[in-house]
Amino acid sequence: MDPASPSDLPDNCSSCPPCPEALLSLAAGSVLSVLKCPPPPPTFFSSSLLLSSSSDPHLSSSPTEQQQPSLVHFLRNICVKAAVTELALIISLIYVNRLKKVLTTMARGDPDTPFKIILSALLVVKKFLEEDCVGLNRLFSKITNGLYTLRDINTMERSFLGLLKFSLFVTEEEVASFIQCHQKELHGLDILQYSKPRSACEFNVDP
């Protein structure tokens, strides 16, 4: 799936420029480090939502190496279609770090667990930052091209919020600290020019 054109987008979604590749790569690496997942079968990458022209699972030596290009590709498209800003993606990674801290070393996931984690984090942070949350779960289902149903999205959100115990508030200092810790990976990307994090939206799950 190529980055969306305006005609491809759901009615209540406007196109957003892709997040910088350095940030997408950092996000993919962060999510893949959360927990161990079994190697994905070759058919896992058959979806255009996951298939990157630079990814060839047969040439990769580890599950992480297999999934990294596809996860970056997935993130790029979701961020464009859901109008995810650099700041929102950074906050989602702070959530991912919080999730990693609450999971035990014995935690294991499915081949698509990293994709579910980042999708859940982006959904939650969109609700955290934006005034209009109505229909957001349905939108996220739609922009995955049927890969995840509305029920799947609802379940992911509940699980993610439950694991975080609704610990969602993020300060500007936390954002600045995260960026500072990842300056090398971000190549000096300036995130703090965007709006400050805030708590604004109730976390209702769409029916």
mmCIF file of C-alpha atoms in Angstrom:
data_model
loop_
_atom_site.group_PDB
_atom_site.id
_atom_site.type_symbol
_atom_site.label_atom_id
_atom_site.label_comp_id
_atom_site.label_asym_id
_atom_site.label_seq_id
_atom_site.Cartn_x
_atom_site.Cartn_y
_atom_site.Cartn_z
ATOM 1 C CA MET A 1 0.000 0.000 0.000
ATOM 2 C CA ASP A 2 1.480 3.296 -1.061
ATOM 3 C CA PRO A 3 1.042 6.499 0.958
ATOM 4 C CA ALA A 4 -2.559 7.528 0.605
ATOM 5 C CA SER A 5 -3.885 10.031 -1.833
ATOM 6 C CA PRO A 6 -6.742 12.248 -0.598
ATOM 7 C CA SER A 7 -9.294 10.167 -2.507
ATOM 8 C CA ASP A 8 -8.152 7.021 -0.683
ATOM 9 C CA LEU A 9 -8.746 8.465 2.765
ATOM 10 C CA PRO A 10 -11.814 7.949 4.933
ATOM 11 C CA ASP A 11 -14.244 10.871 4.973
ATOM 12 C CA ASN A 12 -13.141 12.186 8.373
ATOM 13 C CA CYS A 13 -9.416 11.875 7.774
ATOM 14 C CA SER A 14 -7.136 14.347 6.038
ATOM 15 C CA SER A 15 -3.793 13.410 4.550
ATOM 16 C CA CYS A 16 -0.676 14.120 6.580
ATOM 17 C CA PRO A 17 2.918 14.172 5.297
ATOM 18 C CA PRO A 18 4.850 11.029 6.259
ATOM 19 C CA CYS A 19 6.814 11.180 9.490
ATOM 20 C CA PRO A 20 10.596 11.331 8.968
ATOM 21 C CA GLU A 21 12.181 7.968 8.223
ATOM 22 C CA ALA A 22 14.509 8.301 11.218
ATOM 23 C CA LEU A 23 11.521 8.565 13.541
ATOM 24 C CA LEU A 24 9.703 5.686 11.849
ATOM 25 C CA SER A 25 12.784 3.485 12.177
ATOM 26 C CA LEU A 26 13.155 4.409 15.844
ATOM 27 C CA ALA A 27 9.490 3.587 16.407
ATOM 28 C CA ALA A 28 9.768 0.216 14.687
ATOM 29 C CA GLY A 29 12.858 -0.726 16.670
ATOM 30 C CA SER A 30 11.267 0.355 19.947
ATOM 31 C CA VAL A 31 8.135 -1.697 19.360
ATOM 32 C CA LEU A 32 10.058 -4.781 18.272
ATOM 33 C CA SER A 33 12.057 -4.660 21.517
ATOM 34 C CA VAL A 34 8.982 -4.835 23.766
ATOM 35 C CA LEU A 35 8.696 -8.627 23.873
ATOM 36 C CA LYS A 36 9.742 -11.728 22.011
ATOM 37 C CA CYS A 37 7.537 -12.875 19.165
ATOM 38 C CA PRO A 38 7.739 -16.028 17.041
ATOM 39 C CA PRO A 39 9.134 -15.757 13.517
ATOM 40 C CA PRO A 40 6.395 -14.668 11.131
ATOM 41 C CA PRO A 41 5.581 -17.005 8.240
ATOM 42 C CA PRO A 42 6.288 -15.689 4.731
ATOM 43 C CA THR A 43 2.547 -15.300 4.142
ATOM 44 C CA PHE A 44 2.440 -12.768 6.982
ATOM 45 C CA PHE A 45 4.069 -10.216 4.694
ATOM 46 C CA SER A 46 1.700 -10.774 1.768
ATOM 47 C CA SER A 47 -0.574 -7.863 2.721
ATOM 48 C CA SER A 48 0.187 -4.611 0.904
ATOM 49 C CA LEU A 49 -0.162 -2.891 4.274
ATOM 50 C CA LEU A 50 2.887 -4.803 5.517
ATOM 51 C CA LEU A 51 4.865 -5.413 2.351
ATOM 52 C CA SER A 52 7.759 -3.053 1.790
ATOM 53 C CA SER A 53 9.699 -3.047 -1.445
ATOM 54 C CA SER A 54 12.887 -3.179 0.625
ATOM 55 C CA SER A 55 11.819 -6.185 2.693
ATOM 56 C CA ASP A 56 12.515 -9.769 1.767
ATOM 57 C CA PRO A 57 11.867 -12.194 4.646
ATOM 58 C CA HIS A 58 13.986 -14.848 2.941
ATOM 59 C CA LEU A 59 17.078 -12.617 3.164
ATOM 60 C CA SER A 60 16.675 -11.716 6.847
ATOM 61 C CA SER A 61 18.424 -13.691 9.555
ATOM 62 C CA SER A 62 16.154 -12.935 12.516
ATOM 63 C CA PRO A 63 12.464 -12.216 13.213
ATOM 64 C CA THR A 64 13.335 -8.625 14.112
ATOM 65 C CA GLU A 65 15.198 -8.087 10.846
ATOM 66 C CA GLN A 66 12.275 -9.611 8.972
ATOM 67 C CA GLN A 67 9.707 -7.367 10.614
ATOM 68 C CA GLN A 68 11.572 -4.047 10.756
ATOM 69 C CA PRO A 69 11.044 -2.950 7.113
ATOM 70 C CA SER A 70 7.419 -4.102 7.128
ATOM 71 C CA LEU A 71 6.727 -2.347 10.425
ATOM 72 C CA VAL A 72 8.256 0.886 9.109
ATOM 73 C CA HIS A 73 6.119 0.570 5.977
ATOM 74 C CA PHE A 74 3.025 -0.114 8.099
ATOM 75 C CA LEU A 75 3.764 2.870 10.335
ATOM 76 C CA ARG A 76 4.384 5.192 7.414
ATOM 77 C CA ASN A 77 1.004 4.416 5.896
ATOM 78 C CA ILE A 78 -0.925 4.533 9.164
ATOM 79 C CA CYS A 79 0.674 7.867 10.081
ATOM 80 C CA VAL A 80 -0.268 9.353 6.713
ATOM 81 C CA LYS A 81 -3.835 8.072 6.698
ATOM 82 C CA ALA A 82 -4.531 8.859 10.364
ATOM 83 C CA ALA A 83 -2.737 12.236 10.202
ATOM 84 C CA VAL A 84 -0.308 11.280 12.977
ATOM 85 C CA THR A 85 2.176 14.030 13.812
ATOM 86 C CA GLU A 86 5.782 13.571 14.889
ATOM 87 C CA LEU A 87 4.821 14.611 18.416
ATOM 88 C CA ALA A 88 2.026 12.034 18.544
ATOM 89 C CA LEU A 89 4.406 9.311 17.406
ATOM 90 C CA ILE A 90 6.944 10.325 20.059
ATOM 91 C CA ILE A 91 4.280 10.158 22.773
ATOM 92 C CA SER A 92 3.166 6.765 21.491
ATOM 93 C CA LEU A 93 6.748 5.551 21.966
ATOM 94 C CA ILE A 94 6.718 6.835 25.539
ATOM 95 C CA TYR A 95 3.609 4.700 26.032
ATOM 96 C CA VAL A 96 5.417 1.758 24.430
ATOM 97 C CA ASN A 97 8.293 2.206 26.890
ATOM 98 C CA ARG A 98 5.808 2.200 29.766
ATOM 99 C CA LEU A 99 4.289 -0.991 28.397
ATOM 100 C CA LYS A 100 7.708 -2.624 28.179
ATOM 101 C CA LYS A 101 8.323 -1.874 31.852
ATOM 102 C CA VAL A 102 5.135 -3.595 33.018
ATOM 103 C CA LEU A 103 5.644 -6.774 30.990
ATOM 104 C CA THR A 104 7.642 -9.618 32.473
ATOM 105 C CA THR A 105 10.697 -11.073 30.771
ATOM 106 C CA MET A 106 8.621 -14.178 30.091
ATOM 107 C CA ALA A 107 6.054 -12.247 28.038
ATOM 108 C CA ARG A 108 5.629 -13.539 24.503
ATOM 109 C CA GLY A 109 3.614 -12.276 21.569
ATOM 110 C CA ASP A 110 2.274 -13.375 18.203
ATOM 111 C CA PRO A 111 3.940 -12.473 14.889
ATOM 112 C CA ASP A 112 1.708 -9.425 14.521
ATOM 113 C CA THR A 113 1.897 -8.280 18.155
ATOM 114 C CA PRO A 114 4.336 -5.415 17.375
ATOM 115 C CA PHE A 115 1.880 -4.107 14.789
ATOM 116 C CA LYS A 116 -0.977 -4.295 17.294
ATOM 117 C CA ILE A 117 1.088 -2.519 19.955
ATOM 118 C CA ILE A 118 1.972 0.485 17.820
ATOM 119 C CA LEU A 119 -1.532 0.680 16.368
ATOM 120 C CA SER A 120 -2.992 0.717 19.890
ATOM 121 C CA ALA A 121 -0.478 3.309 21.064
ATOM 122 C CA LEU A 122 -1.246 5.596 18.122
ATOM 123 C CA LEU A 123 -4.984 5.232 18.660
ATOM 124 C CA VAL A 124 -4.694 6.103 22.340
ATOM 125 C CA VAL A 125 -2.411 9.071 21.770
ATOM 126 C CA LYS A 126 -4.730 10.443 19.083
ATOM 127 C CA LYS A 127 -7.522 10.376 21.657
ATOM 128 C CA PHE A 128 -5.207 11.940 24.226
ATOM 129 C CA LEU A 129 -4.241 14.871 22.024
ATOM 130 C CA GLU A 130 -7.345 15.626 20.001
ATOM 131 C CA GLU A 131 -10.740 17.066 20.829
ATOM 132 C CA ASP A 132 -12.767 14.968 18.389
ATOM 133 C CA CYS A 133 -12.480 11.270 19.247
ATOM 134 C CA VAL A 134 -15.792 10.135 17.768
ATOM 135 C CA GLY A 135 -15.406 7.228 15.363
ATOM 136 C CA LEU A 136 -11.635 7.020 15.746
ATOM 137 C CA ASN A 137 -11.641 3.266 16.370
ATOM 138 C CA ARG A 138 -13.711 2.735 13.244
ATOM 139 C CA LEU A 139 -11.326 4.969 11.302
ATOM 140 C CA PHE A 140 -8.309 2.961 12.455
ATOM 141 C CA SER A 141 -9.994 -0.248 11.370
ATOM 142 C CA LYS A 142 -10.803 1.237 7.977
ATOM 143 C CA ILE A 143 -7.293 2.483 7.298
ATOM 144 C CA THR A 144 -5.831 -0.978 7.945
ATOM 145 C CA ASN A 145 -7.711 -2.129 4.838
ATOM 146 C CA GLY A 146 -9.522 -4.841 6.759
ATOM 147 C CA LEU A 147 -6.403 -6.258 8.397
ATOM 148 C CA TYR A 148 -8.026 -5.515 11.765
ATOM 149 C CA THR A 149 -11.762 -5.298 12.357
ATOM 150 C CA LEU A 150 -13.444 -2.745 14.586
ATOM 151 C CA ARG A 151 -13.793 -5.441 17.227
ATOM 152 C CA ASP A 152 -10.048 -6.153 16.946
ATOM 153 C CA ILE A 153 -9.257 -2.461 17.384
ATOM 154 C CA ASN A 154 -11.546 -2.198 20.414
ATOM 155 C CA THR A 155 -9.914 -5.249 21.997
ATOM 156 C CA MET A 156 -6.410 -3.905 21.336
ATOM 157 C CA GLU A 157 -7.293 -0.581 22.920
ATOM 158 C CA ARG A 158 -8.786 -2.168 26.036
ATOM 159 C CA SER A 159 -5.775 -4.439 26.478
ATOM 160 C CA PHE A 160 -3.296 -1.611 25.948
ATOM 161 C CA LEU A 161 -5.060 0.720 28.383
ATOM 162 C CA GLY A 162 -5.399 -2.082 30.921
ATOM 163 C CA LEU A 163 -1.703 -2.911 30.809
ATOM 164 C CA LEU A 164 -0.804 0.762 31.210
ATOM 165 C CA LYS A 165 -3.438 1.139 33.947
ATOM 166 C CA PHE A 166 -4.547 4.294 32.119
ATOM 167 C CA SER A 167 -1.200 5.953 32.874
ATOM 168 C CA LEU A 168 -1.411 8.252 29.868
ATOM 169 C CA PHE A 169 -0.409 11.750 30.918
ATOM 170 C CA VAL A 170 2.872 12.847 29.357
ATOM 171 C CA THR A 171 4.702 16.034 30.279
ATOM 172 C CA GLU A 172 6.706 18.222 27.952
ATOM 173 C CA GLU A 173 9.752 17.329 30.051
ATOM 174 C CA GLU A 174 9.214 13.629 29.313
ATOM 175 C CA VAL A 175 8.974 14.361 25.606
ATOM 176 C CA ALA A 176 12.152 16.459 25.726
ATOM 177 C CA SER A 177 13.965 13.746 27.681
ATOM 178 C CA PHE A 178 12.915 11.058 25.208
ATOM 179 C CA ILE A 179 14.106 13.144 22.279
ATOM 180 C CA GLN A 180 17.393 13.892 24.021
ATOM 181 C CA CYS A 181 17.980 10.198 24.725
ATOM 182 C CA HIS A 182 17.438 9.371 21.053
ATOM 183 C CA GLN A 183 19.227 12.284 19.391
ATOM 184 C CA LYS A 184 21.493 9.945 17.463
ATOM 185 C CA GLU A 185 18.597 7.970 15.961
ATOM 186 C CA LEU A 186 16.511 11.107 15.311
ATOM 187 C CA HIS A 187 19.334 13.035 13.631
ATOM 188 C CA GLY A 188 18.435 16.245 15.466
ATOM 189 C CA LEU A 189 14.757 16.178 14.504
ATOM 190 C CA ASP A 190 12.933 19.041 16.275
ATOM 191 C CA ILE A 191 9.700 17.673 17.740
ATOM 192 C CA LEU A 192 9.042 20.351 20.361
ATOM 193 C CA GLN A 193 7.981 22.889 17.748
ATOM 194 C CA TYR A 194 4.607 21.148 17.808
ATOM 195 C CA SER A 195 1.803 21.457 20.346
ATOM 196 C CA LYS A 196 2.276 20.436 23.952
ATOM 197 C CA PRO A 197 0.869 17.145 25.243
ATOM 198 C CA ARG A 198 -2.326 17.440 27.231
ATOM 199 C CA SER A 199 -5.110 15.352 28.677
ATOM 200 C CA ALA A 200 -8.278 16.184 26.819
ATOM 201 C CA CYS A 201 -10.350 13.251 25.724
ATOM 202 C CA GLU A 202 -12.244 10.508 27.476
ATOM 203 C CA PHE A 203 -11.089 7.072 26.441
ATOM 204 C CA ASN A 204 -14.361 5.655 25.211
ATOM 205 C CA VAL A 205 -14.362 2.533 23.067
ATOM 206 C CA ASP A 206 -16.542 2.785 19.998
ATOM 207 C CA PRO A 207 -19.583 0.500 20.087
#
